[in-house]
CSV table of N, CA and C in Angstrom, one decimal:
chain,number,residue,atom,x,y,z
S,1,MET,N,108.0,84.1,85.9
S,1,MET,CA,108.2,82.9,86.6
S,1,MET,C,107.2,82.9,87.8
S,2,ALA,N,106.5,81.8,88.0
S,2,ALA,CA,105.5,81.6,89.1
S,2,ALA,C,106.2,81.8,90.5
S,3,PRO,N,105.4,82.3,91.4
S,3,PRO,CA,106.0,82.5,92.8
S,3,PRO,C,106.2,81.2,93.5
S,4,PHE,N,105.6,80.1,93.1
S,4,PHE,CA,105.8,78.8,93.7
S,4,PHE,C,105.5,77.7,92.7
S,5,GLU,N,106.1,76.6,93.0
S,5,GLU,CA,105.9,75.3,92.2
S,5,GLU,C,105.8,74.2,93.2
S,6,LEU,N,104.9,73.3,93.0
S,6,LEU,CA,104.7,72.1,93.8
S,6,LEU,C,104.9,70.9,92.9
S,7,LYS,N,105.7,69.9,93.4
S,7,LYS,CA,105.9,68.7,92.6
S,7,LYS,C,105.8,67.5,93.6
S,8,THR,N,105.3,66.4,93.2
S,8,THR,CA,105.2,65.3,94.1
S,8,THR,C,106.0,64.1,93.6
S,9,ASP,N,106.5,63.3,94.5
S,9,ASP,CA,107.2,62.1,94.2
S,9,ASP,C,106.6,61.0,95.0
S,10,ARG,N,105.6,60.3,94.5
S,10,ARG,CA,104.9,59.3,95.2
S,10,ARG,C,105.8,58.2,95.8
S,11,GLN,N,106.8,57.8,95.0
S,11,GLN,CA,107.7,56.7,95.5
S,11,GLN,C,108.4,57.1,96.8
S,12,ARG,N,108.7,58.3,96.9
S,12,ARG,CA,109.4,58.8,98.2
S,12,ARG,C,108.5,59.5,99.1
S,13,SER,N,107.2,59.5,98.8
S,13,SER,CA,106.2,60.2,99.6
S,13,SER,C,106.7,61.7,99.9
S,14,LEU,N,107.1,62.3,98.8
S,14,LEU,CA,107.7,63.6,98.9
S,14,LEU,C,106.9,64.7,98.2
S,15,LEU,N,106.7,65.8,98.9
S,15,LEU,CA,106.2,67.0,98.3
S,15,LEU,C,107.4,68.0,98.2
S,16,ALA,N,107.8,68.3,97.0
S,16,ALA,CA,108.9,69.3,96.7
S,16,ALA,C,108.3,70.6,96.4
S,17,VAL,N,108.7,71.7,97.0
S,17,VAL,CA,108.2,73.0,96.9
S,17,VAL,C,109.3,73.9,96.5
S,18,ARG,N,109.0,74.8,95.6
S,18,ARG,CA,110.0,75.9,95.2
S,18,ARG,C,109.3,77.2,95.4
S,19,LEU,N,109.9,78.1,96.2
S,19,LEU,CA,109.4,79.4,96.5
S,19,LEU,C,110.2,80.5,95.8
S,20,ARG,N,109.6,81.5,95.3
S,20,ARG,CA,110.3,82.6,94.6
S,20,ARG,C,109.8,84.0,94.9
S,21,GLY,N,110.6,84.9,94.9
S,21,GLY,CA,110.2,86.3,95.0
S,21,GLY,C,109.8,86.8,96.3
S,22,TYR,N,109.2,88.0,96.3
S,22,TYR,CA,108.6,88.6,97.5
S,22,TYR,C,107.1,88.6,97.4
S,23,TRP,N,106.5,88.1,98.4
S,23,TRP,CA,105.0,87.8,98.4
S,23,TRP,C,104.2,88.9,99.1
S,24,ASP,N,103.0,89.0,98.6
S,24,ASP,CA,101.9,89.7,99.4
S,24,ASP,C,100.9,88.6,99.8
S,25,MET,N,99.9,89.0,100.5
S,25,MET,CA,99.0,88.1,101.1
S,25,MET,C,98.2,87.3,100.0
S,26,ALA,N,98.0,87.9,98.9
S,26,ALA,CA,97.3,87.3,97.8
S,26,ALA,C,98.1,86.1,97.3
S,27,MET,N,99.4,86.3,97.2
S,27,MET,CA,100.3,85.2,96.7
S,27,MET,C,100.3,84.1,97.8
S,28,PHE,N,100.4,84.5,99.1
S,28,PHE,CA,100.4,83.5,100.1
S,28,PHE,C,99.1,82.7,100.1
S,29,ASP,N,98.0,83.4,99.9
S,29,ASP,CA,96.7,82.6,99.9
S,29,ASP,C,96.6,81.6,98.8
S,30,ALA,N,97.1,82.0,97.6
S,30,ALA,CA,97.2,81.1,96.5
S,30,ALA,C,98.0,79.9,96.8
S,31,TYR,N,99.2,80.1,97.4
S,31,TYR,CA,100.1,79.1,97.8
S,31,TYR,C,99.5,78.1,98.8
S,32,ALA,N,98.9,78.7,99.8
S,32,ALA,CA,98.2,77.9,100.9
S,32,ALA,C,97.1,77.0,100.3
S,33,ASP,N,96.3,77.6,99.4
S,33,ASP,CA,95.3,76.8,98.8
S,33,ASP,C,95.9,75.6,98.0
S,34,ALA,N,96.9,75.9,97.2
S,34,ALA,CA,97.5,74.9,96.4
S,34,ALA,C,98.2,73.8,97.2
S,35,VAL,N,98.8,74.2,98.3
S,35,VAL,CA,99.5,73.2,99.2
S,35,VAL,C,98.4,72.3,99.8
S,36,ARG,N,97.4,72.9,100.4
S,36,ARG,CA,96.3,72.1,101.0
S,36,ARG,C,95.7,71.1,100.0
S,37,MET,N,95.4,71.6,98.8
S,37,MET,CA,94.9,70.7,97.8
S,37,MET,C,95.8,69.5,97.4
S,38,GLU,N,97.1,69.9,97.3
S,38,GLU,CA,98.1,68.8,97.0
S,38,GLU,C,98.2,67.8,98.1
S,39,LEU,N,98.2,68.3,99.3
S,39,LEU,CA,98.3,67.3,100.5
S,39,LEU,C,97.1,66.4,100.6
S,40,ARG,N,95.9,67.0,100.3
S,40,ARG,CA,94.7,66.1,100.2
S,40,ARG,C,94.8,65.1,99.1
S,41,ARG,N,95.3,65.5,98.0
S,41,ARG,CA,95.5,64.5,96.8
S,41,ARG,C,96.5,63.5,97.2
S,42,MET,N,97.6,63.9,97.8
S,42,MET,CA,98.6,62.9,98.2
S,42,MET,C,98.1,62.0,99.3
S,43,LYS,N,97.3,62.4,100.2
S,43,LYS,CA,96.7,61.6,101.3
S,43,LYS,C,96.0,60.4,100.7
S,44,VAL,N,95.2,60.7,99.6
S,44,VAL,CA,94.4,59.7,98.9
S,44,VAL,C,95.3,58.7,98.3
S,45,GLN,N,96.5,59.1,97.8
S,45,GLN,CA,97.4,58.3,97.1
S,45,GLN,C,98.5,57.7,98.0
S,46,GLY,N,98.3,57.7,99.3
S,46,GLY,CA,99.3,57.0,100.2
S,46,GLY,C,100.0,58.0,101.2
S,47,GLY,N,99.8,59.2,101.0
S,47,GLY,CA,100.3,60.2,102.0
S,47,GLY,C,101.6,60.9,101.6
S,48,CYS,N,101.9,61.8,102.5
S,48,CYS,CA,103.2,62.6,102.3
S,48,CYS,C,104.0,62.5,103.6
S,49,ARG,N,105.2,61.9,103.5
S,49,ARG,CA,106.0,61.8,104.7
S,49,ARG,C,107.1,62.8,104.7
S,50,HIS,N,107.5,63.4,103.6
S,50,HIS,CA,108.6,64.3,103.5
S,50,HIS,C,108.2,65.5,102.7
S,51,CYS,N,108.8,66.7,103.1
S,51,CYS,CA,108.6,67.9,102.3
S,51,CYS,C,109.9,68.6,102.2
S,52,LEU,N,110.3,69.0,101.0
S,52,LEU,CA,111.5,69.7,100.7
S,52,LEU,C,111.2,71.0,100.1
S,53,VAL,N,111.6,72.1,100.8
S,53,VAL,CA,111.2,73.5,100.4
S,53,VAL,C,112.5,74.2,99.9
S,54,ASP,N,112.5,74.4,98.7
S,54,ASP,CA,113.7,75.2,98.1
S,54,ASP,C,113.3,76.7,98.1
S,55,ALA,N,114.0,77.4,99.0
S,55,ALA,CA,113.7,78.8,99.1
S,55,ALA,C,114.9,79.6,98.6
S,56,THR,N,115.7,79.0,97.7
S,56,THR,CA,116.9,79.7,97.3
S,56,THR,C,116.6,81.0,96.5
S,57,GLU,N,115.4,81.0,95.9
S,57,GLU,CA,115.0,82.2,95.1
S,57,GLU,C,113.9,83.0,95.8
S,58,PHE,N,113.7,82.7,97.1
S,58,PHE,CA,112.7,83.3,97.9
S,58,PHE,C,113.3,84.5,98.7
S,59,ALA,N,112.8,85.7,98.5
S,59,ALA,CA,113.3,86.9,99.2
S,59,ALA,C,113.0,86.8,100.6
S,60,VAL,N,113.7,87.5,101.4
S,60,VAL,CA,113.3,87.7,102.8
S,60,VAL,C,112.0,88.4,102.8
S,61,GLN,N,111.0,87.8,103.6
S,61,GLN,CA,109.6,88.2,103.6
S,61,GLN,C,109.3,89.1,104.7
S,62,SER,N,108.1,89.7,104.6
S,62,SER,CA,107.6,90.6,105.7
S,62,SER,C,107.3,89.7,106.9
S,63,ALA,N,107.1,90.3,108.0
S,63,ALA,CA,106.8,89.6,109.2
S,63,ALA,C,105.4,88.9,109.0
S,64,GLU,N,104.5,89.6,108.3
S,64,GLU,CA,103.1,89.0,108.1
S,64,GLU,C,103.2,87.7,107.3
S,65,ILE,N,104.0,87.7,106.3
S,65,ILE,CA,104.1,86.5,105.4
S,65,ILE,C,104.9,85.4,106.2
S,66,THR,N,105.9,85.8,106.9
S,66,THR,CA,106.7,84.8,107.7
S,66,THR,C,105.8,84.1,108.7
S,67,LYS,N,105.0,84.9,109.4
S,67,LYS,CA,104.0,84.3,110.4
S,67,LYS,C,103.0,83.4,109.7
S,68,ALA,N,102.4,83.9,108.6
S,68,ALA,CA,101.4,83.1,107.9
S,68,ALA,C,102.0,81.8,107.4
S,69,LEU,N,103.3,81.8,106.9
S,69,LEU,CA,103.9,80.5,106.5
S,69,LEU,C,104.1,79.6,107.7
S,70,GLN,N,104.5,80.1,108.9
S,70,GLN,CA,104.6,79.3,110.1
S,70,GLN,C,103.3,78.7,110.5
S,71,VAL,N,102.2,79.5,110.5
S,71,VAL,CA,100.9,79.0,110.9
S,71,VAL,C,100.5,77.9,109.9
S,72,LEU,N,100.7,78.1,108.6
S,72,LEU,CA,100.3,77.2,107.6
S,72,LEU,C,101.1,75.9,107.8
S,73,THR,N,102.4,75.9,108.0
S,73,THR,CA,103.2,74.7,108.2
S,73,THR,C,102.7,74.0,109.4
S,74,ASP,N,102.4,74.7,110.5
S,74,ASP,CA,101.9,74.1,111.7
S,74,ASP,C,100.6,73.3,111.5
S,75,SER,N,99.8,73.8,110.6
S,75,SER,CA,98.5,73.2,110.3
S,75,SER,C,98.6,71.9,109.5
S,76,PHE,N,99.8,71.6,109.0
S,76,PHE,CA,100.0,70.4,108.2
S,76,PHE,C,100.1,69.1,109.1
S,77,ALA,N,100.3,69.3,110.4
S,77,ALA,CA,100.7,68.2,111.3
S,77,ALA,C,99.8,67.0,111.2
S,78,PRO,N,98.5,67.1,111.1
S,78,PRO,CA,97.7,65.8,111.0
S,78,PRO,C,98.0,65.0,109.7
S,79,ASP,N,98.3,65.7,108.6
S,79,ASP,CA,98.4,65.0,107.3
S,79,ASP,C,99.8,64.9,106.7
S,80,CYS,N,100.7,65.8,107.0
S,80,CYS,CA,102.0,65.8,106.4
S,80,CYS,C,102.9,66.7,107.1
S,81,PRO,N,104.1,66.6,107.0
S,81,PRO,CA,104.9,65.4,106.8
S,81,PRO,C,105.6,65.1,108.1
S,82,GLU,N,106.3,64.0,108.0
S,82,GLU,CA,107.2,63.6,109.2
S,82,GLU,C,108.3,64.6,109.3
S,83,ARG,N,108.9,65.0,108.2
S,83,ARG,CA,110.0,65.9,108.2
S,83,ARG,C,109.9,67.0,107.1
S,84,ILE,N,110.3,68.2,107.4
S,84,ILE,CA,110.3,69.3,106.4
S,84,ILE,C,111.7,69.8,106.4
S,85,ALA,N,112.4,69.8,105.3
S,85,ALA,CA,113.7,70.3,105.1
S,85,ALA,C,113.6,71.5,104.2
S,86,GLY,N,114.3,72.6,104.6
S,86,GLY,CA,114.3,73.8,103.7
S,86,GLY,C,115.7,74.0,103.3
S,87,ILE,N,115.8,74.7,102.1
S,87,ILE,CA,117.1,75.1,101.5
S,87,ILE,C,117.0,76.6,101.4
S,88,SER,N,117.9,77.3,102.0
S,88,SER,CA,117.9,78.8,102.0
S,88,SER,C,118.9,79.3,101.0
S,89,GLY,N,118.6,80.5,100.4
S,89,GLY,CA,119.5,81.1,99.4
S,89,GLY,C,120.4,82.1,100.1
S,90,SER,N,120.1,82.5,101.3
S,90,SER,CA,121.0,83.5,102.0
S,90,SER,C,121.0,83.3,103.5
S,91,LYS,N,122.0,83.8,104.1
S,91,LYS,CA,122.1,83.7,105.6
S,91,LYS,C,120.9,84.4,106.2
S,92,LEU,N,120.5,85.5,105.7
S,92,LEU,CA,119.4,86.2,106.3
S,92,LEU,C,118.1,85.4,106.2
S,93,GLY,N,117.9,84.8,105.0
S,93,GLY,CA,116.8,83.9,104.8
S,93,GLY,C,116.8,82.7,105.7
S,94,GLU,N,118.0,82.1,105.9
S,94,GLU,CA,118.2,81.0,106.8
S,94,GLU,C,117.8,81.4,108.2
S,95,LEU,N,118.2,82.6,108.7
S,95,LEU,CA,117.9,83.1,110.0
S,95,LEU,C,116.4,83.3,110.1
S,96,GLN,N,115.7,83.8,109.1
S,96,GLN,CA,114.3,84.0,109.1
S,96,GLN,C,113.6,82.7,109.2
S,97,ALA,N,114.0,81.7,108.5
S,97,ALA,CA,113.4,80.3,108.5
S,97,ALA,C,113.6,79.7,109.9
S,98,ARG,N,114.8,79.8,110.4
S,98,ARG,CA,115.0,79.3,111.8
S,98,ARG,C,114.1,79.9,112.8
S,99,HIS,N,113.9,81.2,112.7
S,99,HIS,CA,113.1,81.9,113.6
S,99,HIS,C,111.6,81.5,113.5
S,100,ALA,N,111.2,81.1,112.3
S,100,ALA,CA,109.9,80.6,112.0
S,100,ALA,C,109.6,79.3,112.5
S,101,GLY,N,110.6,78.5,113.0
S,101,GLY,CA,110.2,77.3,113.6
S,101,GLY,C,111.1,76.1,113.3
S,102,ALA,N,112.4,76.1,113.5
S,102,ALA,CA,113.2,74.9,113.4
S,102,ALA,C,112.9,74.0,114.6
S,103,SER,N,112.9,72.7,114.3
S,103,SER,CA,112.6,71.7,115.4
S,103,SER,C,113.2,70.4,115.0
S,104,ASP,N,112.8,69.3,115.7
S,104,ASP,CA,113.3,68.0,115.4
S,104,ASP,C,112.8,67.5,114.1
S,105,THR,N,111.6,68.1,113.6
S,105,THR,CA,111.0,67.7,112.4
S,105,THR,C,111.1,68.7,111.3
S,106,ARG,N,111.7,69.9,111.6
S,106,ARG,CA,111.8,71.0,110.6
S,106,ARG,C,113.2,71.5,110.7
S,107,ARG,N,113.9,71.5,109.6
S,107,ARG,CA,115.3,72.1,109.6
S,107,ARG,C,115.6,72.8,108.3
S,108,ILE,N,116.5,73.7,108.4
S,108,ILE,CA,116.9,74.5,107.2
S,108,ILE,C,118.4,74.2,106.9
S,109,PHE,N,118.7,74.1,105.6
S,109,PHE,CA,120.1,73.7,105.2
S,109,PHE,C,120.6,74.7,104.1
S,110,PRO,N,121.9,74.7,104.0
S,110,PRO,CA,122.4,75.6,102.9
S,110,PRO,C,122.5,75.0,101.6
S,111,THR,N,122.3,73.6,101.5
S,111,THR,CA,122.4,73.0,100.2
S,111,THR,C,121.3,71.9,100.1
S,112,ARG,N,120.9,71.6,98.9
S,112,ARG,CA,120.0,70.5,98.6
S,112,ARG,C,120.5,69.2,99.1
S,113,LYS,N,121.7,68.9,98.8
S,113,LYS,CA,122.3,67.6,99.2
S,113,LYS,C,122.2,67.4,100.7
S,114,ALA,N,122.5,68.4,101.5
S,114,ALA,CA,122.4,68.3,103.0
S,114,ALA,C,121.0,68.1,103.4
S,115,ALA,N,120.1,68.9,102.8
S,115,ALA,CA,118.6,68.8,103.1
S,115,ALA,C,118.1,67.4,102.8
S,116,GLU,N,118.4,66.9,101.7
S,116,GLU,CA,117.9,65.5,101.3
S,116,GLU,C,118.5,64.4,102.2
S,117,ALA,N,119.8,64.6,102.6
S,117,ALA,CA,120.4,63.6,103.4
S,117,ALA,C,119.7,63.5,104.8
S,118,TRP,N,119.4,64.7,105.3
S,118,TRP,CA,118.6,64.7,106.6
S,118,TRP,C,117.2,64.2,106.4
S,119,LEU,N,116.6,64.7,105.3
S,119,LEU,CA,115.2,64.4,105.1
S,119,LEU,C,114.9,62.9,105.0
S,120,PHE,N,115.8,62.2,104.3
S,120,PHE,CA,115.6,60.7,104.0
S,120,PHE,C,116.4,59.8,104.9
S,121,ALA,N,117.1,60.4,105.9
S,121,ALA,CA,117.9,59.6,106.9
S,121,ALA,C,116.9,58.7,107.7
S,122,LYS,N,117.3,57.5,107.9
S,122,LYS,CA,116.5,56.6,108.7
S,122,LYS,C,116.5,57.1,110.2
S,123,THR,N,115.3,57.0,110.7
S,123,THR,CA,115.1,57.5,112.1
S,123,THR,C,114.9,56.2,113.0
S,124,ALA,N,115.3,56.3,114.2
S,124,ALA,CA,115.2,55.2,115.1
S,124,ALA,C,113.8,54.9,115.5
């Protein structure tokens, strides 16, 4: 099974991401390249307003990978998205994700239903 999958939903301006396994920097680099390319493609087709990251099959990562993911996510600011919702498969994974940067535009949830409800909620 691939370490990650990317799917787009143009109607909802959504990039859906699924992360799996334990990564090394080569896997991270492949992911970063794929995400950047997908965001550029989406920008041409109307943009990306929402991102849903399913990390239920993503192992707790090394500090190096966690930091790289945080830096990568921070670099999306000019192009995508307004909100990023994550789904964690474990309490430890949830804590790691929160440590990597929860904010008003980034949150982690225990279920897909909760993540999507926040992701697509109307904002004032």
